[in-house]
XYZ file of C-alpha atoms in Angstrom:
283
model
C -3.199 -10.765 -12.955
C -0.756 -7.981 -12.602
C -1.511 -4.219 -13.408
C -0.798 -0.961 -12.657
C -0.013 0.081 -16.271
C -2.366 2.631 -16.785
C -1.298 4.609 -12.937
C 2.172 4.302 -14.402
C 1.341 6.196 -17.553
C -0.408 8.431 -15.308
C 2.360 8.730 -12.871
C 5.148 9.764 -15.023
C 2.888 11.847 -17.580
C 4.040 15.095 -16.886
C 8.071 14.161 -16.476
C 8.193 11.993 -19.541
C 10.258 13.065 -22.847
C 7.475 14.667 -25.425
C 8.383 12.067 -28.132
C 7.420 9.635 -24.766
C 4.375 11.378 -23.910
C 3.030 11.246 -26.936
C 3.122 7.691 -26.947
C 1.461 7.790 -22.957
C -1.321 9.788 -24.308
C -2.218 7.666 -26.974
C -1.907 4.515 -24.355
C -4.240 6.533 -22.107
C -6.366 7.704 -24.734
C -7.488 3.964 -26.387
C -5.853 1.629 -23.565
C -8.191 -1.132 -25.268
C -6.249 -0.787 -28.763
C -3.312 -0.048 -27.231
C -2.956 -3.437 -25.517
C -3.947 -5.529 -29.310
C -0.841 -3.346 -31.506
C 2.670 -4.466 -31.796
C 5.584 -2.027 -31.102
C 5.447 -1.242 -34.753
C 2.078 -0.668 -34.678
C 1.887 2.019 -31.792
C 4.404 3.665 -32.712
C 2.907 4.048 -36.056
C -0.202 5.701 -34.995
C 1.467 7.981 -32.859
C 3.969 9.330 -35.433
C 6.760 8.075 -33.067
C 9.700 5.601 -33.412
C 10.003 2.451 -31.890
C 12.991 3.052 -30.497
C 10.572 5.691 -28.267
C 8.314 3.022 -27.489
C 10.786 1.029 -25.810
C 12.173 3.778 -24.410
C 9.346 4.621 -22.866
C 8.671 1.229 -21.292
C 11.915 1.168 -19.604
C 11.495 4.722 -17.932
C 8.223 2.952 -16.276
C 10.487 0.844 -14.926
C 9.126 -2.132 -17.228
C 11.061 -4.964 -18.614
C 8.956 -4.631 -22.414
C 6.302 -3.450 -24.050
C 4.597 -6.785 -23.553
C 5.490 -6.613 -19.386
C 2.750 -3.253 -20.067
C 0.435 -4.397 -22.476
C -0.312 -6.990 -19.567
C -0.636 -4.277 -16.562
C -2.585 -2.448 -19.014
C -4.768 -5.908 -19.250
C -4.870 -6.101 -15.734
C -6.443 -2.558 -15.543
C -8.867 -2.948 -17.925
C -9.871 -6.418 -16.549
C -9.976 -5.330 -12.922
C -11.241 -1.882 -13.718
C -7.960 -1.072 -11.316
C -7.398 2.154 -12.955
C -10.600 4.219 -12.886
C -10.662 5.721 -9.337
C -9.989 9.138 -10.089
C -8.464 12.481 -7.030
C -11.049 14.525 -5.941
C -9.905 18.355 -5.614
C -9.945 19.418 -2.132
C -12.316 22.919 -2.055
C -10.740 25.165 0.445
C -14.068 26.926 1.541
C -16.074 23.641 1.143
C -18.513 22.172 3.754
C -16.913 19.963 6.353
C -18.880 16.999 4.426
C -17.092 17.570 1.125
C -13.598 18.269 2.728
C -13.916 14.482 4.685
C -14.840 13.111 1.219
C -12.302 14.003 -0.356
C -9.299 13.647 1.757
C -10.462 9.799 2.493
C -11.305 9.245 -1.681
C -7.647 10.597 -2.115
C -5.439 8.775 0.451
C -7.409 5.596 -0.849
C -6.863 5.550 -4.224
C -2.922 6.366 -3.502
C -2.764 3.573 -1.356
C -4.260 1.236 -4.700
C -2.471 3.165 -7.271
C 0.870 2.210 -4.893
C 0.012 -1.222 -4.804
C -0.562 -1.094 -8.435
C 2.845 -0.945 -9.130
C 4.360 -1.852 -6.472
C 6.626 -4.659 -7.149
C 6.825 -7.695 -4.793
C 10.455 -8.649 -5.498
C 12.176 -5.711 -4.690
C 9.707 -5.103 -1.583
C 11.620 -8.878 -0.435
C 15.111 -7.707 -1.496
C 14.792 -4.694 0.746
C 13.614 -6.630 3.530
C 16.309 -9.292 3.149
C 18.907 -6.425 3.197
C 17.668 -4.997 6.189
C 17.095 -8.346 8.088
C 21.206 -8.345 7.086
C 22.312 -5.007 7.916
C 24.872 -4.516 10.537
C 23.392 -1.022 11.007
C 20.142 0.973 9.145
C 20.722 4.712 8.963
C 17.149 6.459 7.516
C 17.267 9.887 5.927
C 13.989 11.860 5.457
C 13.316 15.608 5.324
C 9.832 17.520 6.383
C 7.087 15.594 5.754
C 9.164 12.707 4.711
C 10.856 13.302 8.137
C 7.522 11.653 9.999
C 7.934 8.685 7.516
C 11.245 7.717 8.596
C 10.644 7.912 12.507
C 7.826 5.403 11.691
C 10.221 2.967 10.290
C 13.115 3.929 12.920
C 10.392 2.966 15.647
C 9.426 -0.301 13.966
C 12.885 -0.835 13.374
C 14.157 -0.420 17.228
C 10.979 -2.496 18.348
C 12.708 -5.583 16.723
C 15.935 -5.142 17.626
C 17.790 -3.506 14.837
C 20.688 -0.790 15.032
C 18.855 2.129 13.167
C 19.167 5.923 13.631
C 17.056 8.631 11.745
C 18.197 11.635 10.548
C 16.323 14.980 9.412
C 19.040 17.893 9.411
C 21.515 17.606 6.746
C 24.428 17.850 8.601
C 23.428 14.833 10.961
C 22.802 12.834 7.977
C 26.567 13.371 6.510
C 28.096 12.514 9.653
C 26.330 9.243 9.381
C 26.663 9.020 6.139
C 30.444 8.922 6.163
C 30.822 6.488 8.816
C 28.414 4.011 7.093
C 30.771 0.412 5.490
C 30.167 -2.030 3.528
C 26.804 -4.111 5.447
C 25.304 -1.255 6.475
C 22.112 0.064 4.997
C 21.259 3.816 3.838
C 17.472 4.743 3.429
C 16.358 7.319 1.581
C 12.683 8.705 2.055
C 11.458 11.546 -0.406
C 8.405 11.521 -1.767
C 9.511 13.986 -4.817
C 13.282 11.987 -4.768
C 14.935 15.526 -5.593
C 15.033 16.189 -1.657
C 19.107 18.100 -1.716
C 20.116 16.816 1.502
C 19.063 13.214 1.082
C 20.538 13.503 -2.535
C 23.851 14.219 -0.847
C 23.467 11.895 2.087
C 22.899 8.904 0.353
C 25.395 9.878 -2.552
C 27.935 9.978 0.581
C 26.966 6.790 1.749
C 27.195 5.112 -1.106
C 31.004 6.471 -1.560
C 31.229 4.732 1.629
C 29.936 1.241 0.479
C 26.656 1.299 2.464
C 23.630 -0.446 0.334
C 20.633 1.715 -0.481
C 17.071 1.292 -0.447
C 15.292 4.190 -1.601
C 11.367 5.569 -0.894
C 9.751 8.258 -3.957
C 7.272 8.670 -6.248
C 7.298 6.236 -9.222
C 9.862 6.830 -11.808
C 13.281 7.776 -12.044
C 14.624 10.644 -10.056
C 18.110 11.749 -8.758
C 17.046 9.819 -5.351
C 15.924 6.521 -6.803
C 18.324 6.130 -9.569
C 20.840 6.434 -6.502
C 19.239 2.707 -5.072
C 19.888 -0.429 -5.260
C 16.591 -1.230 -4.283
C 14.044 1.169 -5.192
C 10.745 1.280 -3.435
C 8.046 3.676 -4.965
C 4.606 4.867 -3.952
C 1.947 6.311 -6.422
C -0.081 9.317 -6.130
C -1.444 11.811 -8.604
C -3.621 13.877 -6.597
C -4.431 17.102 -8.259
C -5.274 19.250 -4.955
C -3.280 21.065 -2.652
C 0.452 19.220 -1.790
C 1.395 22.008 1.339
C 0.769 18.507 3.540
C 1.871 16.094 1.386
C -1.182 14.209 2.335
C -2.271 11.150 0.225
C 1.257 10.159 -0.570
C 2.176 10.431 3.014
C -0.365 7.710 3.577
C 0.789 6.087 0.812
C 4.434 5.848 2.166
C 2.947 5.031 5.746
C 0.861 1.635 3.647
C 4.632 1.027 2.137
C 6.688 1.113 5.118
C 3.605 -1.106 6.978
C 4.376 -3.814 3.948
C 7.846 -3.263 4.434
C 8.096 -4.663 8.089
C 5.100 -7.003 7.708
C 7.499 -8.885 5.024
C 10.334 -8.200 7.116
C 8.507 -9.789 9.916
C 7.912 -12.807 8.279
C 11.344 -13.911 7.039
C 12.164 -14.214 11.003
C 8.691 -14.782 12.729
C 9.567 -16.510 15.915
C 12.322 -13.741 16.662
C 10.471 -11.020 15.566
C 7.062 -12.418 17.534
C 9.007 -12.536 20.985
C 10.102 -9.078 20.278
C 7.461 -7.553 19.737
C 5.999 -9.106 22.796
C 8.730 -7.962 24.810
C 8.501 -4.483 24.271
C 4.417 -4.222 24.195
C 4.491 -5.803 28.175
C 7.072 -3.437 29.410
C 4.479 -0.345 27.519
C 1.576 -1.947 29.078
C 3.353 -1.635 32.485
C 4.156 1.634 32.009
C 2.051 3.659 34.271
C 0.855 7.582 33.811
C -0.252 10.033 36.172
């Protein structure tokens, strides 16, 4: 059963319209009723038109009300949505501080999978499988998550470069054609530079495959293939810390599918490059 309605709601909460949000907080509020009333019906009890309701379905990324009603099921079924953040206390005990990180980068990894959506996880590794050349742009913390998927990339064969500083990224932005593949990585998917990068790239007929948050944003309304994680921790964000793990689980997925669309290639490659480490000697 599919779900992942009620970590949408969740998700988008605070960047929704507040003719939307009112809607959300009802949904949140009395899931249970939520998921038994017609469009008509909601909208209704929340003092909101339908037009809103659908509305807000389609900024979840959702083809319907009735494609949420079921996630919203699924979550009440599978009791997916009731893992909740734990603050992180600055001046708590060791103890409390390893609780909490490993509650947090847990539940983002399930709220990502939540809504993650299969088909577009196998259109962005068919396109990269494809690619004549994969050009990744991340910034900061987002920076680490696109040398991950450069070295997977390279370990397989594939013509990839990664780029941090903005002006780097341009350069390879405006060389990118049509068959090559931009990647955008921003957890937030406001990052400037990456804005600008991929808007370049695009210009220049290169596909994109973004990586942010779940919802629209200036990055992922720039893909072709959108990609999203989930996390709504409430504590401290300086280290971008259960999302980054989050991203890391996403990226994993991405070149496990990958992987599989060319196994017997992909197998000797990987074999190839894991001798010559292994032979590697250090002194």
């Amino acid at each position: 059963m599919i779900n992942g309605g009620l970590v949408a709601l969740k998700t988008m909460l605070d960047r929704l319209k507040p003719s939307e949000r009112k809607v959300a907080e009802y949904i949140l509020s009395q899931p249970e009723t939520a998921v038994r009333l017609s469009v008509q019906k909601l909208a209704e009890l929340c003092g909101a038109s339908e037009s809103t309701v659908i509305r807000l379905t389609k900024t979840l990324n959702m083809s319907g009300f009735q494609e949420l009603k079921l996630r919203i099921a699924g979550d009440i079924n599978n009791d997916a949505a009731s893992g909740s953040y734990q603050e992180i206390v600055m001046d708590g005990t060791v103890e409390s501080i390893i609780q909490a990180v490993t509650v947090n980068n847990k539940q983002s990894i399930d709220d990502t999978v939540s809504v993650m959506s299969p088909g577009e996880m196998m259109k962005a590794a068919q396109i990269l499988i494809h690619a004549k050349k994969v050009d990744i742009y991340g910034v900061g913390a987002s920076g680490v998550i696109a040398q991950d998927l450069l070295q997977k990339l390279t370990r397989i064969k594939m013509w990839c470069n990664a780029y941090s500083d903005l002006h780097a990224q341009l350069t390879s932005a405006v060389n990118l054609t049509p068959g090559d593949v931009a990647f955008g990585i921003s957890y937030s998917g406001q990052t400037e530079d990456v804005i600008q990068s991929l808007d370049e790239a695009k210009k220049h007929g290169a596909t994109i495959i973004t990586l942010t948050k779940f919802g629209s944003s200036p990055i992922a309304d720039l893909g072709d293939v959108k990609l999203f994680v989930s996390s709504v921790e409430q504590s401290i964000r300086s280290g971008a810390m259960a999302s980054r793990i989050a991203m890391l689980n996403v990226i994993d997925i991405l070149f496990i599918t990958l992987a599989s669309q060319q196994h017997e290639k992909v197998i000797n490659l990987l074999e190839k490059s894991r001798i010559a480490i292994r032979r590697t000697k250090r002194f």
